[in-house]
mmCIF file of C-alpha atoms in Angstrom:
data_model
loop_
_atom_site.group_PDB
_atom_site.id
_atom_site.type_symbol
_atom_site.label_atom_id
_atom_site.label_comp_id
_atom_site.label_asym_id
_atom_site.label_seq_id
_atom_site.Cartn_x
_atom_site.Cartn_y
_atom_site.Cartn_z
ATOM 1 C CA GLN A 1 0.593 28.024 -5.573
ATOM 2 C CA VAL A 2 -1.742 25.381 -6.971
ATOM 3 C CA GLN A 3 -1.049 21.852 -5.816
ATOM 4 C CA MET A 4 -2.817 18.732 -7.024
ATOM 5 C CA VAL A 5 -2.461 15.210 -5.650
ATOM 6 C CA GLU A 6 -4.018 12.159 -7.262
ATOM 7 C CA SER A 7 -4.989 8.918 -5.581
ATOM 8 C CA GLY A 8 -7.044 5.828 -6.323
ATOM 9 C CA GLY A 9 -5.042 4.198 -9.076
ATOM 10 C CA GLY A 10 -4.270 0.512 -9.094
ATOM 11 C CA SER A 11 -4.645 -2.750 -10.955
ATOM 12 C CA VAL A 12 -7.980 -4.137 -12.054
ATOM 13 C CA GLN A 13 -9.279 -6.734 -14.458
ATOM 14 C CA ALA A 14 -11.049 -5.787 -17.643
ATOM 15 C CA GLY A 15 -14.640 -4.834 -16.951
ATOM 16 C CA GLY A 16 -13.807 -3.560 -13.494
ATOM 17 C CA SER A 17 -14.031 -0.068 -12.024
ATOM 18 C CA LEU A 18 -11.816 2.449 -10.301
ATOM 19 C CA ARG A 19 -12.364 5.932 -8.913
ATOM 20 C CA LEU A 20 -9.534 8.401 -9.066
ATOM 21 C CA SER A 21 -9.430 11.400 -6.752
ATOM 22 C CA CYS A 22 -7.596 14.682 -7.173
ATOM 23 C CA ALA A 23 -7.176 16.778 -4.042
ATOM 24 C CA THR A 24 -6.474 20.384 -4.912
ATOM 25 C CA SER A 25 -5.186 23.334 -2.945
ATOM 26 C CA GLY A 26 -4.589 26.880 -4.061
ATOM 27 C CA TYR A 27 -7.045 26.740 -6.982
ATOM 28 C CA ILE A 28 -9.434 29.139 -5.314
ATOM 29 C CA TYR A 29 -11.526 30.433 -8.203
ATOM 30 C CA THR A 30 -15.315 30.173 -8.102
ATOM 31 C CA THR A 31 -15.123 29.289 -11.781
ATOM 32 C CA LYS A 32 -13.098 26.167 -12.395
ATOM 33 C CA CYS A 33 -11.728 24.397 -15.435
ATOM 34 C CA MET A 34 -10.261 21.047 -14.497
ATOM 35 C CA GLY A 35 -9.674 17.723 -16.118
ATOM 36 C CA TRP A 36 -7.811 14.460 -16.479
ATOM 37 C CA PHE A 37 -5.303 13.289 -19.029
ATOM 38 C CA ARG A 38 -3.366 10.055 -19.412
ATOM 39 C CA GLN A 39 -0.227 8.755 -20.967
ATOM 40 C CA ALA A 40 0.368 5.157 -21.961
ATOM 41 C CA PRO A 41 3.878 3.798 -22.553
ATOM 42 C CA GLY A 42 5.192 4.921 -25.906
ATOM 43 C CA LYS A 43 2.206 7.145 -26.572
ATOM 44 C CA ALA A 44 1.504 10.855 -26.369
ATOM 45 C CA ARG A 45 -0.499 12.385 -23.585
ATOM 46 C CA GLU A 46 -4.218 12.514 -24.307
ATOM 47 C CA GLY A 47 -7.053 14.346 -22.654
ATOM 48 C CA VAL A 48 -9.654 12.118 -21.055
ATOM 49 C CA ALA A 49 -12.233 14.413 -19.480
ATOM 50 C CA THR A 50 -12.813 18.065 -18.684
ATOM 51 C CA ILE A 51 -15.184 19.704 -16.250
ATOM 52 C CA TYR A 52 -16.122 23.373 -16.283
ATOM 53 C CA SER A 53 -17.929 24.702 -13.244
ATOM 54 C CA ASN A 54 -19.108 28.071 -11.964
ATOM 55 C CA SER A 55 -21.620 29.140 -9.337
ATOM 56 C CA SER A 56 -24.640 28.221 -11.463
ATOM 57 C CA TYR A 57 -23.500 25.951 -14.265
ATOM 58 C CA SER A 58 -21.277 23.005 -14.996
ATOM 59 C CA SER A 59 -20.455 21.017 -18.087
ATOM 60 C CA THR A 60 -18.303 18.029 -18.945
ATOM 61 C CA THR A 61 -16.577 16.739 -22.049
ATOM 62 C CA TYR A 62 -14.999 13.363 -22.715
ATOM 63 C CA ALA A 63 -12.681 11.736 -25.174
ATOM 64 C CA GLU A 64 -14.608 9.543 -27.602
ATOM 65 C CA ASP A 65 -13.140 6.273 -26.376
ATOM 66 C CA VAL A 66 -14.199 6.848 -22.757
ATOM 67 C CA LYS A 67 -17.671 8.298 -23.308
ATOM 68 C CA GLY A 68 -20.287 6.306 -21.451
ATOM 69 C CA ARG A 69 -17.644 4.626 -19.279
ATOM 70 C CA PHE A 70 -15.909 7.492 -17.447
ATOM 71 C CA THR A 71 -17.535 10.206 -15.353
ATOM 72 C CA VAL A 72 -15.775 13.322 -14.095
ATOM 73 C CA SER A 73 -17.186 15.218 -11.136
ATOM 74 C CA LEU A 74 -16.188 17.991 -8.769
ATOM 75 C CA ASP A 75 -16.771 18.453 -5.058
ATOM 76 C CA ASN A 76 -16.244 22.175 -4.613
ATOM 77 C CA TYR A 77 -16.612 21.994 -0.839
ATOM 78 C CA LYS A 78 -13.757 19.491 -0.580
ATOM 79 C CA ASN A 79 -11.788 20.987 -3.473
ATOM 80 C CA THR A 80 -11.588 17.507 -4.924
ATOM 81 C CA MET A 81 -12.183 16.219 -8.437
ATOM 82 C CA PHE A 82 -13.042 12.622 -9.223
ATOM 83 C CA LEU A 83 -12.862 10.367 -12.226
ATOM 84 C CA ARG A 84 -15.109 7.356 -12.029
ATOM 85 C CA MET A 85 -13.991 4.705 -14.526
ATOM 86 C CA ASP A 86 -16.308 1.809 -15.303
ATOM 87 C CA ASN A 87 -16.035 -1.095 -17.742
ATOM 88 C CA LEU A 88 -12.290 -0.611 -17.908
ATOM 89 C CA LYS A 89 -10.414 -2.031 -20.878
ATOM 90 C CA PRO A 90 -6.754 -3.051 -21.229
ATOM 91 C CA GLU A 91 -6.259 -0.068 -23.543
ATOM 92 C CA ASP A 92 -7.142 2.228 -20.611
ATOM 93 C CA THR A 93 -3.850 1.239 -18.993
ATOM 94 C CA ALA A 94 -1.903 4.466 -18.507
ATOM 95 C CA HIS A 95 -0.549 7.001 -16.067
ATOM 96 C CA TYR A 96 -3.453 9.307 -15.186
ATOM 97 C CA SER A 97 -2.965 12.899 -14.085
ATOM 98 C CA CYS A 98 -5.341 15.628 -13.033
ATOM 99 C CA ALA A 99 -4.931 19.196 -14.157
ATOM 100 C CA ALA A 100 -6.414 22.650 -13.737
ATOM 101 C CA ASP A 101 -6.284 25.569 -16.105
ATOM 102 C CA ALA A 102 -5.917 29.301 -15.731
ATOM 103 C CA LEU A 103 -9.199 31.091 -16.396
ATOM 104 C CA TRP A 104 -7.776 33.288 -19.174
ATOM 105 C CA ALA A 105 -7.584 30.171 -21.368
ATOM 106 C CA GLY A 106 -11.386 29.987 -21.440
ATOM 107 C CA CYS A 107 -11.453 26.236 -20.781
ATOM 108 C CA ARG A 108 -10.800 25.621 -24.476
ATOM 109 C CA ARG A 109 -7.619 23.558 -24.165
ATOM 110 C CA SER A 110 -7.238 19.850 -23.675
ATOM 111 C CA PRO A 111 -6.266 18.843 -20.115
ATOM 112 C CA GLU A 112 -2.723 17.824 -21.017
ATOM 113 C CA SER A 113 -2.146 21.511 -21.857
ATOM 114 C CA PHE A 114 -3.602 22.939 -18.659
ATOM 115 C CA THR A 115 -1.524 25.240 -16.485
ATOM 116 C CA TRP A 116 -1.214 23.081 -13.370
ATOM 117 C CA ARG A 117 -1.030 19.311 -12.976
ATOM 118 C CA GLY A 118 -0.415 16.615 -10.395
ATOM 119 C CA GLN A 119 2.175 13.851 -10.417
ATOM 120 C CA GLY A 120 -0.326 11.245 -11.508
ATOM 121 C CA THR A 121 -1.368 7.755 -10.568
ATOM 122 C CA GLN A 122 -0.975 4.483 -12.459
ATOM 123 C CA VAL A 123 -3.960 2.530 -13.728
ATOM 124 C CA THR A 124 -3.338 -0.977 -15.037
ATOM 125 C CA VAL A 125 -6.109 -3.046 -16.603
ATOM 126 C CA SER A 126 -5.457 -6.708 -17.301
ATOM 127 C CA SER A 127 -7.387 -8.834 -19.760
#
């Protein structure tokens, strides 16, 4: 059973930074496809970042509106994924969730469609 628990959310002023963490258990594959998605009030879920990692290679993708500001990373030893968010904007306010996908999907889906997900953590950015 894959379990994912987020932490690190909170309130910050525009221009500030936060680092979200996602502690994972049960996702034991050497090859990993993980990511973050968010949902703002009244809006659909949207993928924020994806990280693909195997024993010799890793790659990341980002939504256009967070490129250059957000960084996703993975600590395989600690089974923890991070999302570093810099230069936060009020429009980044949302409920952020981490997710992991089954390997058969080929890491081609957006994180909000991944197989497993956590409960999420709230990020609020004030102007």
